[in-house]
Short mmCIF file of C-alpha atoms in Angstrom, two decimals:
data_model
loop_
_atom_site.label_atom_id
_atom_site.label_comp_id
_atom_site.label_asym_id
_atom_site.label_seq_id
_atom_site.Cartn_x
_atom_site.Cartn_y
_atom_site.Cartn_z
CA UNK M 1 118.46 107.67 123.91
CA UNK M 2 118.24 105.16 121.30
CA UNK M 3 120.87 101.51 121.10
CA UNK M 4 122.84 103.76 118.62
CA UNK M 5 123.69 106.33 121.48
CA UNK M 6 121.26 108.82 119.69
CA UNK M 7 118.62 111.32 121.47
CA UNK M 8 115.31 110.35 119.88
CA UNK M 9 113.88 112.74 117.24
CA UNK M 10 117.23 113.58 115.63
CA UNK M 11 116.26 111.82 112.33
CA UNK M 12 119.68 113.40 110.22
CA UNK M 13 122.08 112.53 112.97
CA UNK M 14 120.23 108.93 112.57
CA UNK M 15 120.59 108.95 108.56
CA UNK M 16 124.39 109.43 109.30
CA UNK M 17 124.31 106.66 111.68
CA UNK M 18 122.46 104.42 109.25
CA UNK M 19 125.57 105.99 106.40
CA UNK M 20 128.08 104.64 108.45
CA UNK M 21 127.06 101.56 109.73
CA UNK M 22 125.63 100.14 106.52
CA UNK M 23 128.02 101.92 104.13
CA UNK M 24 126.16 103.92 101.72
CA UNK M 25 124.12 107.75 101.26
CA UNK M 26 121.28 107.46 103.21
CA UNK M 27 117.29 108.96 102.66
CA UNK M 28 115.09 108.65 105.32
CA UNK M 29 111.28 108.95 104.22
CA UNK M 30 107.77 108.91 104.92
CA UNK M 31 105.01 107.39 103.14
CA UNK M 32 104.29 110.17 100.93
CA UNK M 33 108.09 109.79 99.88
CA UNK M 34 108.92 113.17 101.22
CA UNK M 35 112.17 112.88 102.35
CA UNK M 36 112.41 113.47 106.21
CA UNK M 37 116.53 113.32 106.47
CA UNK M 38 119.54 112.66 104.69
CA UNK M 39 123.03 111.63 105.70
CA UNK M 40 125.79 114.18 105.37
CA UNK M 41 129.22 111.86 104.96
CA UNK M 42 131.46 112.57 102.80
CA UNK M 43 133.05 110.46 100.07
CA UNK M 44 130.04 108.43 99.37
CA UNK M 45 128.28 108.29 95.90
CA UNK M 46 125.38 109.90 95.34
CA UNK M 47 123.24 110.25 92.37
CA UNK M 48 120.75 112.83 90.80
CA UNK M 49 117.54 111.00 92.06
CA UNK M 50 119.12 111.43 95.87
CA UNK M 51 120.55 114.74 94.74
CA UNK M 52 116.75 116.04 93.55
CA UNK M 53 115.12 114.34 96.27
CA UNK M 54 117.11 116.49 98.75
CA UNK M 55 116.70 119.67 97.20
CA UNK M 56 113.18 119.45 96.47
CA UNK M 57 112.96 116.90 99.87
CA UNK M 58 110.90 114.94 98.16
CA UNK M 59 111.19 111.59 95.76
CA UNK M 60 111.26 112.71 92.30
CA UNK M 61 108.14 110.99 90.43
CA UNK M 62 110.49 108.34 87.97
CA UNK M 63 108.39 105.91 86.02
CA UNK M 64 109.44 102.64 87.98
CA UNK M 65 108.87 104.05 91.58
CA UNK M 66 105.36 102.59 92.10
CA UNK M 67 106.88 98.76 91.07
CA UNK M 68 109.95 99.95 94.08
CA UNK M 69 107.64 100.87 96.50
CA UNK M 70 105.40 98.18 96.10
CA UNK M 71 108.16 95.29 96.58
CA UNK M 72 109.38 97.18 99.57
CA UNK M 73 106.09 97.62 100.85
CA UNK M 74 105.57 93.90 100.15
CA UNK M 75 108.84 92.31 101.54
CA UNK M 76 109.17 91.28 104.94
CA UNK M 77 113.30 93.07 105.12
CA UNK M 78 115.26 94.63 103.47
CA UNK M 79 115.03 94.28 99.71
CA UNK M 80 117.57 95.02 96.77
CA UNK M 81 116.68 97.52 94.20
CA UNK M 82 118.43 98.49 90.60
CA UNK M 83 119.03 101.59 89.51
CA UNK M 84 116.01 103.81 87.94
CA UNK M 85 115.73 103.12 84.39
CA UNK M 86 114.69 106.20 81.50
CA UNK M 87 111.79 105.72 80.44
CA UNK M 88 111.26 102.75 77.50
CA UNK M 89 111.23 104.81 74.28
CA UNK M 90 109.89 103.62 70.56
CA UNK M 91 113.20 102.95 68.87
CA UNK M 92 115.40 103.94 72.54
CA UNK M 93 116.60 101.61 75.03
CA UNK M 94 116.25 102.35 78.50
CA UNK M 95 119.53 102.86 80.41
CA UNK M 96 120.55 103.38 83.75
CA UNK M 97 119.88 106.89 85.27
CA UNK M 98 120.54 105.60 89.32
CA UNK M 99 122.51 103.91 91.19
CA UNK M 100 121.26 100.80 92.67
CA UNK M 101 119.72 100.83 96.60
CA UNK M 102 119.45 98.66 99.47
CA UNK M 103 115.97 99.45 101.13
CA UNK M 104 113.54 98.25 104.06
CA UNK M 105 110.31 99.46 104.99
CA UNK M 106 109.78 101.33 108.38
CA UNK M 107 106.77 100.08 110.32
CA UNK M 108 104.79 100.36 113.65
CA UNK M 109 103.60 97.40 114.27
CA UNK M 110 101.81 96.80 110.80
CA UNK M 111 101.44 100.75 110.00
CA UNK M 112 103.56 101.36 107.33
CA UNK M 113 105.40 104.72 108.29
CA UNK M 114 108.00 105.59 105.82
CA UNK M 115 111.10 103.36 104.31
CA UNK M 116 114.66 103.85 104.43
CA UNK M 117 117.15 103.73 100.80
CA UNK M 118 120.59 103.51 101.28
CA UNK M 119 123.03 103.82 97.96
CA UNK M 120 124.76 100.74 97.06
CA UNK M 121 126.81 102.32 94.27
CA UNK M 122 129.47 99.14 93.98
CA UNK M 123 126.68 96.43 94.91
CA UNK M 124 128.90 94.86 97.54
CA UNK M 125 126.20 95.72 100.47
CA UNK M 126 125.73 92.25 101.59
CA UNK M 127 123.33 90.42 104.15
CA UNK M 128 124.94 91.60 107.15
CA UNK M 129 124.40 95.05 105.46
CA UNK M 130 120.94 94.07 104.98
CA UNK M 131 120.43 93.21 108.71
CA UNK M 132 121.84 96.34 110.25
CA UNK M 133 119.31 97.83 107.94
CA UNK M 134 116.31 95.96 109.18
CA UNK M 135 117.42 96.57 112.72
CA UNK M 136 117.91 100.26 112.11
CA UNK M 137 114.25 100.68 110.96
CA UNK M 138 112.51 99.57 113.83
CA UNK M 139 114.84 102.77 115.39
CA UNK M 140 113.61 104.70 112.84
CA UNK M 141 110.24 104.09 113.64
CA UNK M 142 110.71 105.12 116.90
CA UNK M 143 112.56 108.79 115.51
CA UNK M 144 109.17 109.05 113.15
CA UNK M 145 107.04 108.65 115.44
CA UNK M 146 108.39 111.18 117.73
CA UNK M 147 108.66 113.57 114.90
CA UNK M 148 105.46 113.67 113.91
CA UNK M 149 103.44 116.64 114.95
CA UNK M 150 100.50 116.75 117.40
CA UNK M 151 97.94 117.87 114.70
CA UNK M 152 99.00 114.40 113.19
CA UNK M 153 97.45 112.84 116.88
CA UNK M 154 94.44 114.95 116.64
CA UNK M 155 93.69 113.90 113.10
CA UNK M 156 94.38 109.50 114.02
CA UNK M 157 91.77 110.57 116.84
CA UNK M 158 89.21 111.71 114.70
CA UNK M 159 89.82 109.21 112.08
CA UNK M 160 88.97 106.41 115.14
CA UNK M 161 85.57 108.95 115.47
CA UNK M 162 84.69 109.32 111.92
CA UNK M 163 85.00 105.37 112.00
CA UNK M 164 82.87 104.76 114.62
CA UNK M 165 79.87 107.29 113.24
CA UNK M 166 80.03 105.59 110.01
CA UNK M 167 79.58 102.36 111.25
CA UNK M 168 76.47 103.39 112.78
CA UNK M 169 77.77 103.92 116.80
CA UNK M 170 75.17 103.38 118.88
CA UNK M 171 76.78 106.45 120.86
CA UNK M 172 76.71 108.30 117.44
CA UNK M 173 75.35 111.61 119.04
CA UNK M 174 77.90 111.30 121.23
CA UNK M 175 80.41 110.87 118.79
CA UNK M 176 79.25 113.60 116.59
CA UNK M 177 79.79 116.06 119.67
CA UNK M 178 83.01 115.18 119.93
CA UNK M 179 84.14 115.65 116.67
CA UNK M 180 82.68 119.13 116.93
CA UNK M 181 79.66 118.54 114.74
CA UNK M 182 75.78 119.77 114.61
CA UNK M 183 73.39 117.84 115.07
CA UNK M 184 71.22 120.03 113.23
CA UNK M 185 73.12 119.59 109.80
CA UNK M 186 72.46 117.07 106.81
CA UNK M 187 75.10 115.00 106.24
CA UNK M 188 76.13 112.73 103.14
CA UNK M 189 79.23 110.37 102.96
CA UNK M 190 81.33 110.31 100.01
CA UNK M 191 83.41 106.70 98.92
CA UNK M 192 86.62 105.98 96.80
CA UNK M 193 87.67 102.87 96.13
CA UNK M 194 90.76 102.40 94.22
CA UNK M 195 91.64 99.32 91.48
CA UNK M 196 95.15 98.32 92.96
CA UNK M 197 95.01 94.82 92.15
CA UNK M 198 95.12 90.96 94.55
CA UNK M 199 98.18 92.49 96.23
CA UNK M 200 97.00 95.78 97.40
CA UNK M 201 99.36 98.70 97.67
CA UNK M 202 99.67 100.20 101.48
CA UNK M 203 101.98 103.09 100.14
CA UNK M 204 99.58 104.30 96.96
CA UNK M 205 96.79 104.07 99.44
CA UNK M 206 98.30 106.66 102.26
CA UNK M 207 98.83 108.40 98.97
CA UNK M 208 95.03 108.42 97.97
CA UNK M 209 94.09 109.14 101.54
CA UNK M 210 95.79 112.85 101.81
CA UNK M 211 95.23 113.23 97.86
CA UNK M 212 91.21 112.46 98.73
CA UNK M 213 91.51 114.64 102.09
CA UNK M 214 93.52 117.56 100.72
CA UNK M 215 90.63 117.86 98.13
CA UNK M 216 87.48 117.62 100.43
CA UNK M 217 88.90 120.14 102.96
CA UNK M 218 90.13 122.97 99.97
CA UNK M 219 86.74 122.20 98.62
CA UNK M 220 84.48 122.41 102.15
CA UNK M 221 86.79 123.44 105.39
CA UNK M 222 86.35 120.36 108.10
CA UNK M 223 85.76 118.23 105.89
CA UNK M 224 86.16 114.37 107.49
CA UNK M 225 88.31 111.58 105.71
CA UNK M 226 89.12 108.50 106.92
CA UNK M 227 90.29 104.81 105.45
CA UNK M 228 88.21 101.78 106.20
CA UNK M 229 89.25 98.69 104.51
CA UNK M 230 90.53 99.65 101.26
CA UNK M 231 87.51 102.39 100.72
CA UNK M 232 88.46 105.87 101.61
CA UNK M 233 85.34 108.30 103.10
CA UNK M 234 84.95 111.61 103.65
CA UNK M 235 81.91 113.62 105.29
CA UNK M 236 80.22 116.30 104.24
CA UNK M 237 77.53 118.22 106.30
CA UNK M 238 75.78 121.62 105.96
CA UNK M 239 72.62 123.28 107.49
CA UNK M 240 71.31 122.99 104.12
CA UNK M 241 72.28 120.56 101.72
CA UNK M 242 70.59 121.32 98.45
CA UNK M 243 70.50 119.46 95.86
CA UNK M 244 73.13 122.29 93.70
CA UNK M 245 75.84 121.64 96.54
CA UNK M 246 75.25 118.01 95.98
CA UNK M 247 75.81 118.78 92.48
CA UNK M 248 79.24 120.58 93.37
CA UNK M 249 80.53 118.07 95.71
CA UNK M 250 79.80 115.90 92.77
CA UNK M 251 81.76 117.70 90.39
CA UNK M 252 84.40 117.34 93.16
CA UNK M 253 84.75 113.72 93.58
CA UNK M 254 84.91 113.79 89.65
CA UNK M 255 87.86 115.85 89.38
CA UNK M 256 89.21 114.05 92.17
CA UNK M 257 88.94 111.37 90.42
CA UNK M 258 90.46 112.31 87.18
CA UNK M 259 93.27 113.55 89.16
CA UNK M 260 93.90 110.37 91.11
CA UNK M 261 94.10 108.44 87.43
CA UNK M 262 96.63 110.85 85.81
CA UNK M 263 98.81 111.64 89.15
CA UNK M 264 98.50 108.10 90.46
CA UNK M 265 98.20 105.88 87.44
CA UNK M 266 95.32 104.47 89.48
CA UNK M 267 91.97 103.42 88.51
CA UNK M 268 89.39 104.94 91.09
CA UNK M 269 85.23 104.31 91.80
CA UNK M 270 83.58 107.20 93.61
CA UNK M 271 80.04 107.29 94.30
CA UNK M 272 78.21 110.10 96.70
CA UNK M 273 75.80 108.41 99.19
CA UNK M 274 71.58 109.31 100.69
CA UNK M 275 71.29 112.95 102.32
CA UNK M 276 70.68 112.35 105.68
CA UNK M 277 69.26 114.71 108.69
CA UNK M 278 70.59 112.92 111.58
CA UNK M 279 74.15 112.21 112.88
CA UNK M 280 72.63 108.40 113.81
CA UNK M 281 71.90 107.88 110.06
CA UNK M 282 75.29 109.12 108.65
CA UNK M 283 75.87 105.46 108.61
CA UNK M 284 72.96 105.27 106.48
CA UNK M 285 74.50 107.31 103.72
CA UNK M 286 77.94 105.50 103.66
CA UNK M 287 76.22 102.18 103.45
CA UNK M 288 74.57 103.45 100.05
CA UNK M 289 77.92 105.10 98.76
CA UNK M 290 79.22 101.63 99.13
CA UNK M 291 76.11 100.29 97.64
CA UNK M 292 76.38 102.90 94.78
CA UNK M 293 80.24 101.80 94.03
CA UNK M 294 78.13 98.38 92.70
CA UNK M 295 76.99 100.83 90.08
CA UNK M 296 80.13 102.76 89.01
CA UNK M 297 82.69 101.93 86.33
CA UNK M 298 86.46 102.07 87.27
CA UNK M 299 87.82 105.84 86.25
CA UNK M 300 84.22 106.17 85.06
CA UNK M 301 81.57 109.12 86.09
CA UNK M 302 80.76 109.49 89.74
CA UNK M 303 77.34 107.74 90.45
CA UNK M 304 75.18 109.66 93.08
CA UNK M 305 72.43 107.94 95.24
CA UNK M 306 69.98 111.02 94.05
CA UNK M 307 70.05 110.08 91.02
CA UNK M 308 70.38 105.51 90.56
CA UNK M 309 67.34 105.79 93.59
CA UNK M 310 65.22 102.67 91.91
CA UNK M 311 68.59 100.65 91.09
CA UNK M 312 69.70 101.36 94.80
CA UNK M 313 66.47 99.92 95.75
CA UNK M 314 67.04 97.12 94.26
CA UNK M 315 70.06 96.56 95.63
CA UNK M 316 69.02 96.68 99.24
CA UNK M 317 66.42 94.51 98.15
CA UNK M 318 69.01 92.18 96.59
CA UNK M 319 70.85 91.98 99.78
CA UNK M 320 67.50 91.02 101.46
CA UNK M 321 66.83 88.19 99.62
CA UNK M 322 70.35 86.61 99.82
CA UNK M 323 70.35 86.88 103.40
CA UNK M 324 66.55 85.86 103.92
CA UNK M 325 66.26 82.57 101.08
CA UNK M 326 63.30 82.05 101.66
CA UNK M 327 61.93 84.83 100.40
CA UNK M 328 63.50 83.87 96.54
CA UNK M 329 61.39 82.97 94.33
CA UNK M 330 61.33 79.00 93.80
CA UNK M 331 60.66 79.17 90.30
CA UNK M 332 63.22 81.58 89.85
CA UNK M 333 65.58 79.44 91.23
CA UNK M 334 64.78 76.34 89.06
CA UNK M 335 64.87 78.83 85.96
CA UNK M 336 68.52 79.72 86.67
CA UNK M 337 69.45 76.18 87.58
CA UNK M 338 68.23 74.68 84.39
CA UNK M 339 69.95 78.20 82.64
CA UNK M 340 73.67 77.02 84.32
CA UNK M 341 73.69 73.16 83.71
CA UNK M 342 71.82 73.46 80.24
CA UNK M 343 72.94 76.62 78.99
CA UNK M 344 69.70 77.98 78.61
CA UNK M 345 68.56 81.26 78.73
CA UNK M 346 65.31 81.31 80.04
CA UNK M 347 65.67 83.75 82.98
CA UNK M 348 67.25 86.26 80.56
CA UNK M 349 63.75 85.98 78.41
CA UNK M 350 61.33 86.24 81.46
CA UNK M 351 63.42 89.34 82.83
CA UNK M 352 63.38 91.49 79.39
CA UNK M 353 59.71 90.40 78.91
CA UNK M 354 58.79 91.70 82.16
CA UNK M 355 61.05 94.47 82.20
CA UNK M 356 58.99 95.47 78.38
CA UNK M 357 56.13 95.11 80.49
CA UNK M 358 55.10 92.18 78.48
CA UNK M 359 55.41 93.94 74.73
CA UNK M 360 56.34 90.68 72.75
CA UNK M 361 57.71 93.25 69.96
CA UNK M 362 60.07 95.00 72.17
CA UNK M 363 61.59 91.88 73.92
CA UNK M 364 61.91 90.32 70.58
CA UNK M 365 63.67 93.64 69.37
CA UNK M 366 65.80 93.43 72.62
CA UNK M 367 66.66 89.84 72.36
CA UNK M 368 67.26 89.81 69.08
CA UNK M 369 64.79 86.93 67.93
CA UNK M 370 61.74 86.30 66.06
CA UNK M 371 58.51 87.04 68.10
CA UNK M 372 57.87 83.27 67.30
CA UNK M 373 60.53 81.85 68.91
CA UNK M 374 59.65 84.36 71.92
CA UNK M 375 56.07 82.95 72.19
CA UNK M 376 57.90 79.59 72.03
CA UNK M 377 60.22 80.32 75.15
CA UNK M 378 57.55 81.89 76.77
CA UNK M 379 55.54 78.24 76.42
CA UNK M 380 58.16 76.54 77.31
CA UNK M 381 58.96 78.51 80.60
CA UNK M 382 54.67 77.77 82.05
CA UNK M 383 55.20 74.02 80.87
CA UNK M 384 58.93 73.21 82.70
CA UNK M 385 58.46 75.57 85.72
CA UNK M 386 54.32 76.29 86.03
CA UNK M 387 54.90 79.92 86.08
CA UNK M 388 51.55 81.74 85.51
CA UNK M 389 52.28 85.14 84.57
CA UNK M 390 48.50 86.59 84.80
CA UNK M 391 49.20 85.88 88.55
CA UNK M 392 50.66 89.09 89.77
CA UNK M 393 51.62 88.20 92.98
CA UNK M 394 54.09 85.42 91.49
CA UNK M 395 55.11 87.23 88.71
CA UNK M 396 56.65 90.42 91.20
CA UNK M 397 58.56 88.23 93.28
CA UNK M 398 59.54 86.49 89.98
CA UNK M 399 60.65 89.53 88.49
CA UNK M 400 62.07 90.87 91.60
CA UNK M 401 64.30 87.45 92.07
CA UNK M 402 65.44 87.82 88.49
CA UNK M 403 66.56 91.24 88.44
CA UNK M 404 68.49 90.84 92.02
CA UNK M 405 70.13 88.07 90.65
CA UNK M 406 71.71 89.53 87.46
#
């Protein structure tokens, strides 16, 4: 039994609780606003977003719901919240379609589980409202928990697996076996990142991670997903992975995509990571999917590793030289420093000359300049930094600095 006298579980006989005790219609949700429970009172107001959310049991989609959620999401209590508003029409002010709710987030700890709205039709709920509220959601958290199913367990489980293979478990074999998989498949990870901005947005992202599962497992059944930071992954595997599947689960994570920006109003990277042959290298192919997601656009195309491999390479070897200095290029280094405090742009004309493999006509062409004043720069760079670009052996790591550090 709960401290309101209430077996736990009983979410509607809680939602009348909450009704009574704070004074308004209550909705009891989860974090994909499907709405668990509903008080049953009589005489209190109600409006047509409640009155739709309970016949369809879940939130309808209104244009200032993501702002709501994210405030309550933010906000430490309970928060105040006007009424939806019509959408803001050329020539038509928006007016009031809702009444006006008192709200508070329901968490576990810091896992955002759901949020309870209670109507405030007269806007006289005050703060001692407000606190009943906040000390009725850490009941309801309790009631959610309870309620949620044992195939929700089993999937937190695997999500703690999936985790651990992709960040390259030493037990990965191990791991792999218990999450039912062979180790005679090829694997490849697949990452989304959304756009949602300094704040972040914990209810959009539990949002993104059954939109992303929902599509992996409809398009490939067992598919894995799973959240790490604020980049969702999901698994693929198959005896064979050839390079048409790749092609399909491509095609996938593009329409994915698309759907995430029109349904979500978010803007989402995807990129497909390396095939790999080995459950201990699956960590391999998230840790290009994340080095991919360098290469993608927001709401652009989906980038595969088959297909940027030299840019990838460059990448890792990017990485390498960042964490090993040493093996920079000094004269690389003094190019860019003179290029920041002078305003130069000296490493800009080395890279496209080298990148033209040394055709004066092209770089000028690229750079926009006569081939005179490319000659000139060119003199300019052997005289300030003794760069001697017949020497090969200076001129790759050179070239190899410069490109890593654009």
């Amino acid at each position: 039994m709960t401290s309101l006298g209430l077996p736990v579980g009983d979410l509607f006989a809680l939602a009348n609780a909450i009704a009574a005790m704070v004074g308004g219609a209550t909705a009891i949700e989860d974090v994909q606003t499907r709405v668990l429970a509903y008080s049953t009172l009589p005489d209190q107001p109600i409006d047509d977003t409640r009155r739709d959310g309970i016949l369809g049991r879940q939130v309808p989609d209104l244009p200032d719901n993501d702002e709501a959620y994210a405030s309550l999401f933010r906000a430490r209590g309970a928060v105040r919240l006007p009424g939806a508003m019509t959408p803001n029409l050329p020539g038509e002010p928006a007016v009031p379609v809702g009444l006006a709710r008192l709200a508070v987030a329901v968490r576990a700890g810091t896992e955002p589980l759901g949020s309870i709205w209670v109507v405030d039709a007269t806007g006289e709920l005050d703060a001692a409202a407000a606190a009943e509220l906040e000390r009725a959601a850490d009941i309801a958290a309790m009631h959610i928990l309870r309620a949620r199913s044992a195939a929700d367990l089993a999937r937190a489980q695997r999500a703690v697996l999936l985790r651990r293979l992709l960040d390259g478990d030493t037990d990965a074999r191990l791991v792999a076996a218990q999450l039912g998989l062979d180790p005679g498949s090829q694997y490849v990870a697949l990452a989304f990142q959304p756009q949602f901005g300094s704040a972040g947005d914990e209810l959009r992202m539990n949002r993104l991670v059954d939109l992303v599962a929902m599509a992996c497992e409809a398009h490939q059944s067992g598919t894995e997903c799973v959240a790490i930071g604020t980049t969702v992954y999901a698994l693929f595997f198959g005896q064979q992975l050839n390079d048409a599947q790749l092609v399909s689960i491509e095609a996938m994570a593009a329409r994915l995509v698309a759907r995430a920006t029109i349904a979500m109003r978010i803007a989402l990277r995807a990129s497909v990571g390396s095939r790999v042959s080995r459950v201990d290298t699956i960590a391999r192919s998230r840790r290009d999917a994340d080095l991919v997601l360098l290469l993608t656009d927001p709401a652009g195309p989906v980038v595969s590793a088959r297909n940027v491999g030299s840019r990838l390479s460059l990448l890792e070897l990017g990485q390498v030289l960042r964490d090993t200095p040493r093996l920079f290029s000094s004269q690389a280094r003094a190019v860019l420093d003179l290029d920041e405090r002078s305003g130069t742009e000296y490493a800009l004309t080395l890279r496209t000359y080298l990148d033209c493999g040394r055709d004066s006509a092209r770089t000028a062409g690229l750079l926009s300049v006569h081939q005179n004043t490319l000659r000139y720069r060119l003199r300019r760079v052997r005289d300030l930094f003794t760069i001697d670009l017949d020497n090969a052996d200076d001129t790759l790591t050179l070239w190899l600095s410069l490109r890593v550090a654009d």
